[in-house]
CSV table of C-alpha atoms in Angstrom, one decimal:
chain,number,residue,atom,x,y,z
J,9,MET,CA,0.3,-0.1,-0.1
J,10,GLU,CA,1.1,3.7,-0.8
J,11,LEU,CA,1.4,6.2,1.8
J,12,ALA,CA,-2.2,7.9,0.3
J,13,GLU,CA,-3.9,4.4,0.8
J,14,LEU,CA,-2.5,3.7,4.4
J,15,VAL,CA,-3.5,7.1,5.4
J,16,ALA,CA,-7.3,6.7,4.4
J,17,LEU,CA,-7.0,3.3,6.2
J,18,MET,CA,-5.9,5.0,9.2
J,19,GLU,CA,-9.1,8.3,9.1
J,20,ALA,CA,-11.4,4.8,8.0
J,21,LEU,CA,-10.3,3.6,12.1
J,22,GLY,CA,-10.2,7.0,13.7
J,23,GLU,CA,-7.0,7.6,13.7
J,24,LYS,CA,-4.6,10.2,13.6
J,25,GLN,CA,-2.3,10.5,10.0
J,26,TYR,CA,0.8,10.3,11.4
J,27,ARG,CA,-0.2,6.7,12.3
J,28,ALA,CA,0.2,5.8,8.7
J,29,ARG,CA,4.1,7.7,8.6
J,30,GLN,CA,4.8,4.9,11.3
J,31,VAL,CA,3.0,1.8,9.1
J,32,PHE,CA,4.2,2.6,5.9
J,33,GLU,CA,7.9,2.9,7.9
J,34,ALA,CA,7.4,-0.3,9.5
J,35,LEU,CA,6.5,-1.7,6.5
J,36,TYR,CA,8.8,-0.3,3.7
J,37,LYS,CA,12.2,1.1,5.9
J,38,GLN,CA,12.2,-1.4,8.5
J,39,ARG,CA,10.8,-3.6,6.2
J,40,VAL,CA,9.0,-5.9,9.0
J,41,HIS,CA,7.3,-9.5,9.0
J,42,GLY,CA,4.5,-8.3,10.6
J,43,VAL,CA,1.7,-6.5,12.2
J,44,GLU,CA,2.8,-7.4,15.9
J,45,ASP,CA,6.2,-5.9,14.8
J,46,MET,CA,5.2,-2.5,14.2
J,47,THR,CA,6.3,-1.4,17.9
J,48,THR,CA,5.6,2.4,16.7
J,49,LEU,CA,2.2,1.2,17.0
J,50,ALA,CA,-0.1,1.6,20.5
J,51,GLN,CA,-0.3,-2.5,21.2
J,52,ALA,CA,-4.5,-1.6,20.8
J,53,LEU,CA,-4.1,-0.3,17.5
J,54,ARG,CA,-1.6,-3.3,16.3
J,55,SER,CA,-4.4,-5.9,18.0
J,56,ARG,CA,-7.3,-4.3,16.1
J,57,LEU,CA,-5.7,-4.2,12.3
J,58,MET,CA,-4.9,-7.8,13.4
J,59,SER,CA,-8.2,-8.8,14.7
J,60,GLU,CA,-9.7,-6.8,11.1
J,61,GLY,CA,-7.4,-9.1,9.2
J,62,TRP,CA,-4.8,-6.9,8.3
J,63,CYS,CA,-1.3,-8.7,8.3
J,64,VAL,CA,2.6,-8.6,6.5
J,65,ALA,CA,2.1,-10.5,3.5
J,66,LEU,CA,5.6,-10.6,2.2
J,67,PRO,CA,6.6,-13.6,-0.6
J,68,GLU,CA,7.4,-17.0,0.9
J,69,ILE,CA,10.8,-18.1,-0.4
J,70,VAL,CA,10.0,-22.1,-0.9
J,71,GLN,CA,13.3,-22.9,-3.0
J,72,THR,CA,16.8,-21.5,-2.9
J,73,ALA,CA,19.8,-22.5,-6.4
J,74,VAL,CA,23.2,-21.7,-5.5
J,75,SER,CA,25.3,-21.1,-8.7
J,76,VAL,CA,28.8,-22.0,-8.7
J,77,ASP,CA,29.2,-18.1,-9.2
J,78,GLY,CA,27.4,-16.8,-6.2
J,79,THR,CA,23.7,-16.1,-8.1
J,80,GLU,CA,21.1,-17.1,-6.1
J,81,ARG,CA,17.9,-18.2,-7.6
J,82,TYR,CA,14.3,-18.3,-5.5
J,83,LEU,CA,11.4,-19.8,-6.1
J,84,MET,CA,8.8,-17.4,-4.5
J,85,ARG,CA,4.6,-18.4,-3.4
J,86,MET,CA,2.2,-15.5,-3.6
J,87,ALA,CA,-0.6,-15.6,-1.0
J,88,ASP,CA,-2.4,-17.7,-3.3
J,89,GLY,CA,-0.2,-20.4,-4.6
J,90,GLU,CA,1.1,-18.5,-7.5
J,91,THR,CA,5.2,-19.1,-8.1
J,92,VAL,CA,7.4,-16.5,-9.8
J,93,GLU,CA,11.2,-16.6,-9.7
J,94,THR,CA,13.3,-13.6,-8.2
J,95,VAL,CA,17.7,-13.7,-8.9
J,96,TRP,CA,19.7,-12.0,-6.9
J,97,MET,CA,23.6,-11.7,-8.5
J,98,PRO,CA,25.9,-10.3,-5.9
J,99,ASP,CA,28.5,-7.7,-7.8
J,100,GLY,CA,25.6,-7.4,-10.5
J,101,ASP,CA,26.1,-8.8,-14.0
J,102,GLY,CA,27.5,-5.4,-15.4
J,103,GLY,CA,24.1,-4.6,-17.0
J,104,GLU,CA,24.7,-0.6,-15.8
J,105,ARG,CA,28.0,0.3,-17.5
J,106,GLY,CA,28.0,3.1,-20.0
J,107,ASP,CA,24.0,4.0,-19.0
J,108,GLY,CA,25.3,7.5,-17.2
J,109,SER,CA,24.3,6.2,-13.4
J,110,GLU,CA,26.4,6.1,-10.7
J,111,ALA,CA,25.6,2.5,-10.8
J,112,ALA,CA,27.3,2.9,-14.2
J,113,GLU,CA,30.6,4.8,-12.9
J,114,GLU,CA,31.0,2.1,-9.5
J,115,GLU,CA,31.3,-0.9,-13.1
J,116,ALA,CA,33.3,1.1,-14.7
J,117,GLY,CA,36.2,-0.6,-14.4
J,118,GLU,CA,34.7,-3.7,-15.4
J,119,VAL,CA,34.7,-3.5,-19.2
J,120,GLU,CA,34.6,-7.5,-20.6
J,121,THR,CA,35.4,-8.0,-23.5
J,122,ALA,CA,33.9,-10.7,-25.8
J,123,GLU,CA,36.4,-13.2,-25.7
J,124,GLU,CA,35.8,-13.0,-21.1
J,125,ALA,CA,32.5,-13.3,-22.0
J,126,VAL,CA,33.0,-16.8,-23.4
J,127,VAL,CA,35.4,-17.7,-21.3
J,128,GLY,CA,33.2,-17.2,-18.5
J,129,VAL,CA,30.1,-19.2,-20.5
J,130,LYS,CA,32.5,-22.2,-21.0
J,131,ASN,CA,33.3,-21.6,-17.4
J,132,ALA,CA,29.8,-21.7,-16.7
J,133,ASN,CA,29.1,-25.0,-18.7
J,134,ALA,CA,32.3,-26.8,-16.6
J,135,GLY,CA,31.2,-25.5,-13.1
J,136,ILE,CA,34.4,-22.9,-12.4
J,137,SER,CA,33.9,-20.7,-10.5
J,138,PRO,CA,35.5,-16.9,-11.7
J,139,PRO,CA,37.9,-15.8,-9.5
J,140,ARG,CA,36.3,-12.7,-7.9
J,141,ALA,CA,37.0,-10.3,-4.5
J,142,SER,CA,37.6,-12.0,-1.5
J,143,ARG,CA,34.3,-12.8,0.7
J,144,SER,CA,36.5,-11.6,3.2
J,145,GLY,CA,36.0,-7.9,3.4
J,146,ARG,CA,37.5,-7.2,6.4
J,147,ASP,CA,41.1,-8.5,5.6
J,148,ASP,CA,41.0,-6.9,2.1
J,149,GLU,CA,42.7,-3.6,2.8
J,150,SER,CA,42.9,-3.4,-1.2
J,151,PHE,CA,39.0,-4.3,-1.2
J,152,TRP,CA,38.5,-0.9,1.6
J,153,SER,CA,40.9,0.9,0.4
J,154,ARG,CA,39.4,0.9,-3.4
J,155,ARG,CA,35.7,2.5,-2.6
J,156,GLY,CA,37.2,5.8,-2.8
J,157,ASP,CA,34.4,7.7,-1.2
J,158,GLY,CA,35.8,8.5,2.0
J,159,ARG,CA,33.8,6.4,4.5
J,160,ALA,CA,34.8,5.2,7.5
J,161,ARG,CA,34.7,0.8,7.4
J,162,SER,CA,31.8,1.4,9.9
J,163,ASN,CA,29.7,2.8,7.5
J,164,PHE,CA,29.6,0.0,5.1
J,165,GLY,CA,27.0,-2.4,5.0
J,166,THR,CA,26.8,-6.0,4.9
J,167,LEU,CA,27.7,-6.6,1.2
J,168,ALA,CA,31.0,-5.1,2.1
J,169,GLU,CA,31.5,-7.4,4.6
J,170,LYS,CA,30.7,-10.8,2.6
J,171,GLY,CA,33.0,-8.9,0.0
J,172,PHE,CA,30.6,-7.3,-2.7
J,173,ARG,CA,31.0,-3.9,-3.8
J,174,ARG,CA,26.6,-4.3,-4.5
J,175,ALA,CA,24.3,-5.8,-5.3
J,176,THR,CA,21.7,-6.8,-7.6
J,177,ILE,CA,18.3,-7.7,-7.5
J,178,CYS,CA,16.2,-9.5,-10.6
J,179,ILE,CA,12.7,-8.9,-10.0
J,180,SER,CA,9.2,-10.7,-12.1
J,181,SER,CA,6.5,-8.7,-12.8
J,182,GLN,CA,4.0,-11.5,-13.9
J,183,VAL,CA,3.1,-15.1,-13.2
J,184,GLY,CA,4.4,-16.5,-16.4
J,185,CYS,CA,4.2,-14.0,-19.8
J,186,ALA,CA,2.6,-12.9,-22.6
J,187,VAL,CA,5.3,-11.9,-25.1
J,188,ASN,CA,6.2,-15.3,-26.4
J,189,CYS,CA,9.9,-14.4,-27.6
J,190,GLN,CA,10.7,-17.7,-29.3
J,191,PHE,CA,14.6,-17.9,-27.9
J,192,CYS,CA,12.9,-17.4,-24.0
J,193,LEU,CA,12.4,-20.8,-21.2
J,194,THR,CA,10.1,-17.6,-19.6
J,195,ALA,CA,7.7,-17.6,-23.0
J,196,LYS,CA,7.1,-21.7,-22.3
J,197,LEU,CA,5.2,-20.5,-19.5
J,198,GLY,CA,2.2,-19.1,-21.0
J,199,ILE,CA,0.6,-16.3,-18.7
J,200,ARG,CA,-1.3,-16.9,-15.5
J,201,ARG,CA,-1.9,-13.4,-14.2
J,202,ASN,CA,0.0,-9.9,-13.6
J,203,LEU,CA,2.0,-9.6,-9.8
J,204,THR,CA,0.4,-7.0,-7.7
J,205,ALA,CA,2.5,-4.0,-6.3
J,206,GLY,CA,2.8,-5.5,-3.2
J,207,GLU,CA,3.9,-8.7,-4.7
J,208,ILE,CA,6.3,-7.0,-6.6
J,209,ALA,CA,8.2,-4.6,-4.2
J,210,GLY,CA,8.0,-7.7,-2.3
J,211,GLN,CA,10.3,-9.8,-3.9
J,212,VAL,CA,12.7,-7.0,-3.0
J,213,ALA,CA,12.0,-7.3,0.8
J,214,ALA,CA,12.1,-10.7,0.8
J,215,VAL,CA,15.2,-11.1,-0.6
J,216,LEU,CA,17.1,-7.7,1.2
J,217,ASN,CA,15.7,-9.7,4.8
J,218,ARG,CA,17.0,-13.2,3.4
J,219,HIS,CA,20.7,-11.1,3.0
J,220,GLU,CA,20.1,-8.6,6.1
J,221,ILE,CA,20.4,-5.2,3.6
J,222,GLN,CA,21.1,-2.2,5.0
J,223,ILE,CA,19.4,1.0,2.5
J,224,GLY,CA,21.9,3.3,2.9
J,225,LYS,CA,24.8,1.6,3.4
J,226,ASP,CA,24.8,-1.4,0.7
J,227,ARG,CA,24.3,-0.4,-2.4
J,228,ILE,CA,21.4,-2.8,-4.3
J,229,ASN,CA,20.7,-2.2,-8.1
J,230,LEU,CA,17.1,-3.3,-9.0
J,231,VAL,CA,16.5,-4.9,-12.9
J,232,PHE,CA,12.9,-5.8,-13.7
J,233,MET,CA,14.1,-8.4,-16.1
J,234,GLY,CA,12.2,-11.8,-14.4
J,235,MET,CA,9.6,-13.3,-15.0
J,236,GLY,CA,7.2,-10.9,-17.2
J,237,GLU,CA,6.6,-8.0,-19.4
J,238,PRO,CA,6.6,-5.3,-17.2
J,239,PHE,CA,4.4,-3.1,-19.8
J,240,LEU,CA,1.8,-5.6,-19.5
J,241,ASN,CA,1.4,-4.9,-16.3
J,242,TYR,CA,1.9,-1.2,-16.5
J,243,GLU,CA,0.0,0.4,-13.4
J,244,ASN,CA,1.6,-2.5,-11.1
J,245,PHE,CA,4.6,-2.5,-12.2
J,246,MET,CA,4.6,1.8,-11.5
J,247,LYS,CA,3.0,1.8,-8.2
J,248,SER,CA,5.9,-0.7,-7.2
J,249,VAL,CA,8.7,1.4,-8.3
J,250,ARG,CA,6.7,4.0,-6.6
J,251,LEU,CA,6.7,1.5,-2.8
J,252,LEU,CA,10.8,1.0,-3.8
J,253,VAL,CA,11.9,4.5,-4.2
J,254,GLU,CA,9.9,6.0,-1.6
J,255,GLY,CA,9.2,3.6,1.0
J,256,VAL,CA,12.1,1.1,0.6
J,257,GLY,CA,14.6,3.6,0.1
J,258,ILE,CA,15.9,2.4,-3.1
J,259,PRO,CA,16.9,5.3,-6.1
J,260,GLU,CA,15.2,5.1,-9.4
J,261,SER,CA,19.0,5.9,-10.7
J,262,ARG,CA,19.6,2.3,-9.6
J,263,MET,CA,16.5,0.5,-11.5
J,264,THR,CA,16.6,-0.5,-14.8
J,265,VAL,CA,13.1,-2.1,-16.1
J,266,SER,CA,12.7,-4.5,-19.8
J,267,THR,CA,10.6,-4.1,-22.2
J,268,SER,CA,10.3,-6.1,-25.0
J,269,GLY,CA,8.0,-3.0,-26.8
J,270,ILE,CA,5.4,-2.5,-25.9
J,271,LEU,CA,4.6,0.6,-27.6
J,272,PRO,CA,1.5,2.6,-25.4
J,273,GLY,CA,3.9,1.6,-22.0
J,274,ILE,CA,6.7,3.1,-23.3
J,275,LEU,CA,4.4,6.3,-24.2
J,276,ALA,CA,3.0,6.5,-21.3
J,277,PHE,CA,6.7,5.6,-19.4
J,278,ALA,CA,7.3,8.7,-21.4
J,279,GLY,CA,5.7,11.2,-19.2
J,280,GLU,CA,6.3,9.5,-15.6
J,281,LYS,CA,7.9,11.5,-13.4
J,282,LEU,CA,9.7,8.8,-11.0
J,283,ARG,CA,10.6,6.2,-13.3
J,284,PRO,CA,13.5,3.6,-13.6
J,285,LYS,CA,15.9,3.2,-17.1
J,286,LEU,CA,14.8,1.8,-19.9
J,287,ALA,CA,16.2,-1.2,-21.5
J,288,LEU,CA,14.5,-2.1,-24.9
J,289,SER,CA,15.4,-5.6,-26.0
J,290,LEU,CA,15.5,-5.1,-29.6
J,291,ASN,CA,17.4,-8.0,-30.3
J,292,ALA,CA,17.2,-7.9,-34.0
J,293,SER,CA,18.5,-5.5,-36.5
J,294,ASN,CA,15.3,-5.3,-39.0
J,295,ASP,CA,11.5,-6.1,-38.9
J,296,ASP,CA,11.9,-9.9,-40.5
J,297,VAL,CA,14.0,-11.2,-37.6
J,298,ARG,CA,12.5,-9.6,-35.2
J,299,GLU,CA,9.5,-10.4,-35.8
J,300,ARG,CA,10.5,-14.1,-36.5
J,301,ILE,CA,11.8,-14.3,-32.6
J,302,MET,CA,9.7,-11.8,-31.1
J,303,PRO,CA,6.5,-12.5,-32.6
J,304,ILE,CA,5.2,-8.9,-30.8
J,305,THR,CA,7.0,-7.3,-33.4
J,306,ARG,CA,3.6,-8.2,-36.1
J,307,LYS,CA,2.1,-5.1,-33.3
J,308,TRP,CA,4.6,-2.8,-33.4
J,309,ASN,CA,7.4,-2.6,-35.5
J,310,ILE,CA,11.2,-1.5,-34.7
J,311,ALA,CA,10.5,1.9,-36.5
J,312,GLU,CA,7.3,2.3,-34.2
J,313,LEU,CA,9.8,1.5,-30.8
J,314,LEU,CA,12.3,3.6,-31.8
J,315,GLU,CA,10.1,6.5,-32.0
J,316,ALA,CA,8.9,6.5,-29.3
J,317,VAL,CA,12.0,5.7,-27.7
J,318,VAL,CA,12.8,9.5,-28.7
J,319,LYS,CA,10.8,10.8,-26.5
J,320,ILE,CA,11.7,10.1,-23.1
J,321,PRO,CA,12.7,12.8,-21.8
J,322,LEU,CA,16.5,12.1,-20.5
J,323,ARG,CA,17.7,13.1,-17.8
J,324,THR,CA,21.8,14.4,-17.2
J,325,ARG,CA,23.5,11.7,-18.7
J,326,GLU,CA,21.4,8.8,-18.4
J,327,TRP,CA,21.4,6.7,-22.1
J,328,VAL,CA,18.7,4.1,-23.3
J,329,THR,CA,20.4,0.7,-22.9
J,330,PHE,CA,19.6,-1.8,-26.0
J,331,GLU,CA,19.2,-5.5,-25.9
J,332,TYR,CA,20.9,-7.3,-28.1
J,333,VAL,CA,20.8,-11.1,-27.7
J,334,LEU,CA,22.9,-13.0,-29.8
J,335,LEU,CA,21.4,-16.1,-31.6
J,336,GLY,CA,24.1,-17.8,-33.5
J,337,GLY,CA,23.5,-17.6,-37.5
J,338,VAL,CA,20.8,-16.1,-37.0
J,339,ASN,CA,21.4,-12.0,-35.9
J,340,ASP,CA,25.3,-12.2,-35.5
J,341,GLN,CA,26.3,-11.9,-38.8
J,342,PRO,CA,28.4,-8.0,-39.7
J,343,GLU,CA,25.4,-7.6,-42.2
J,344,HIS,CA,23.7,-7.0,-38.9
J,345,ALA,CA,26.0,-5.3,-36.5
J,346,ARG,CA,25.8,-2.4,-39.5
J,347,GLU,CA,21.7,-2.1,-39.5
J,348,VAL,CA,22.4,-1.9,-35.6
J,349,LEU,CA,24.3,1.2,-36.1
J,350,ALA,CA,21.9,2.5,-39.1
J,351,LEU,CA,19.1,1.9,-36.6
J,352,LEU,CA,20.7,3.6,-33.8
J,353,LYS,CA,22.3,6.7,-34.9
J,354,GLY,CA,21.8,9.9,-33.4
J,355,LEU,CA,20.0,8.0,-30.7
J,356,ARG,CA,21.8,8.5,-27.0
J,357,ALA,CA,22.0,4.5,-26.5
J,358,LYS,CA,24.6,2.1,-25.5
J,359,VAL,CA,24.3,-2.0,-26.3
J,360,ASN,CA,24.0,-4.5,-24.1
J,361,LEU,CA,25.1,-7.4,-25.7
J,362,ILE,CA,23.8,-10.6,-24.2
J,363,VAL,CA,25.6,-14.6,-25.5
J,364,TRP,CA,22.5,-16.4,-25.1
J,365,ASN,CA,21.5,-18.7,-22.9
J,366,PRO,CA,20.6,-22.2,-23.6
J,367,GLY,CA,17.7,-23.7,-22.1
J,368,PRO,CA,15.7,-27.1,-23.4
J,369,GLY,CA,13.2,-27.5,-26.2
J,370,ILE,CA,15.1,-24.2,-27.8
J,371,ASP,CA,16.4,-25.2,-30.7
J,372,TYR,CA,18.4,-22.0,-31.7
J,373,VAL,CA,22.9,-22.4,-30.7
J,374,GLN,CA,25.3,-19.8,-29.2
J,375,PRO,CA,27.1,-17.8,-31.4
J,376,THR,CA,31.0,-17.8,-31.7
J,377,GLN,CA,33.5,-15.9,-30.0
J,378,GLU,CA,34.8,-14.9,-32.8
J,379,ASP,CA,30.9,-13.7,-33.7
J,380,VAL,CA,30.2,-12.0,-30.5
J,381,ALA,CA,33.9,-9.9,-30.7
J,382,VAL,CA,33.3,-9.0,-34.6
J,383,PHE,CA,30.2,-7.4,-33.4
J,384,GLN,CA,30.8,-5.8,-30.4
J,385,LYS,CA,33.8,-4.2,-32.3
J,386,MET,CA,31.7,-3.2,-35.2
J,387,LEU,CA,29.5,-1.3,-32.7
J,388,ILE,CA,32.4,0.3,-31.6
J,389,ASP,CA,34.1,1.3,-34.2
J,390,GLY,CA,30.3,2.9,-35.5
J,391,GLY,CA,30.5,5.3,-32.6
J,392,ILE,CA,27.7,3.0,-30.1
J,393,ALA,CA,29.0,2.1,-26.5
J,394,THR,CA,28.6,-1.3,-26.4
J,395,TYR,CA,29.2,-3.9,-23.4
J,396,ILE,CA,28.8,-7.8,-22.9
J,397,ARG,CA,26.5,-8.9,-19.6
J,398,ARG,CA,28.3,-11.4,-18.0
J,399,PRO,CA,26.0,-14.5,-17.7
J,400,ARG,CA,25.0,-14.8,-14.3
J,401,GLY,CA,23.6,-18.3,-13.1
J,402,ARG,CA,23.4,-20.4,-15.8
J,403,ASP,CA,24.1,-23.7,-14.5
J,404,ILE,CA,20.6,-23.5,-11.9
J,405,TYR,CA,18.4,-21.5,-15.1
J,406,ALA,CA,18.7,-18.2,-13.9
J,407,ALA,CA,20.3,-15.7,-16.4
J,408,CYS,CA,18.5,-14.1,-18.7
J,409,GLY,CA,15.9,-16.0,-20.4
J,410,GLN,CA,16.0,-18.5,-18.4
J,411,LEU,CA,13.4,-18.3,-16.0
J,412,LYS,CA,10.6,-21.1,-15.5
J,413,ARG,CA,9.8,-21.4,-12.6
J,414,THR,CA,12.4,-24.8,-11.6
J,415,VAL,CA,10.9,-26.7,-9.5
J,416,ALA,CA,12.9,-29.3,-6.6
J,417,ASP,CA,12.9,-32.2,-8.4
J,418,GLU,CA,14.0,-31.0,-11.4
J,419,THR,CA,17.2,-31.7,-13.3
J,420,LEU,CA,19.2,-28.4,-13.4
J,421,VAL,CA,21.3,-27.3,-16.2
J,422,ALA,CA,23.4,-29.9,-18.7
J,423,ILE,CA,24.5,-28.0,-21.4
J,424,GLY,CA,27.6,-28.8,-23.4
J,425,ALA,CA,30.6,-26.1,-23.9
J,426,ALA,CA,29.8,-23.1,-25.5
J,427,ALA,CA,31.2,-22.5,-29.5
J,428,SER,CA,34.6,-21.4,-30.5
């Protein structure tokens, strides 16, 4: 519930308005587990709220899968029994690089080459954990000195104590997805229902509680890139953004929403005063290829989407991210790179290349290391900042395009080495 809704509730109960603020802060800043934990409220008011059926209903983490790279995938159950997946990525996946935000500045020294990205994929397939910072932040003096912002060690949060600089939470917006991208496992689920704003924000609260995160000390990025298309659940998505900004305290500059290209949603998004950064899933350089892999293109073509994107009033130093999943032999050749350059010419755009993450029942192949390297170089040489997203959690079906409500007794990923 937003603050205005809580004010209305308190007034209906004959309480002062300031009680609404107390409830709001207990829910979102303190992240209490139940009404009985709202100790700023009088016992009589807490008892009345509980007797009238009011409760704190966070999604329940019913299954956890842990990757060799530290990524965690959670199966979260809602009050009605429906489940979605949420992903925790310590130190993120590099997706914010180049978008002009504070999060991007933190990742500026972590640019990954095509060769490094493909090696990361091969290592994930082989069960090899990538090298990373010490998990013991207390003893790693070089880690603390690299923070560079002058804060005393006591001002760092839980992440720093574990050796992490930040973390990213990937959030779902729907149970399933209706968009039917042909390279995505989530598409195989179909769509069951939209998540409420509370269920979307509740995923974040549940993960923050699990890791004992201290907002204001720990650096948390949010990506609305889990199950579902956020712009097909627009009102609940935007309400969740407001709850996370005004309640939990995570700034919108640390949030990114990805859309497959829902034109009315992009146009509405352009008019929002409080909004995350935008990432458009382009994934093809022309409508013919995009229609084959993303049927939504038949409704809104690339030209229409780009016309809508340019209407977004970008903040100072803000860039729009264009995500591009590389599918071997489909959209990864030099002619495709040239077409992408032509499409994005003149836009404040950066590109995130994503080496396709395989899954059962999807008949695509990964691009070769050489094709990834050539594609990235052509875009960079053409003046487009281009980065390669690190694959996170591929061995547990947690990477981009792999969320499919995996259950405990299901065999996890068994994928051969990436093409080379």
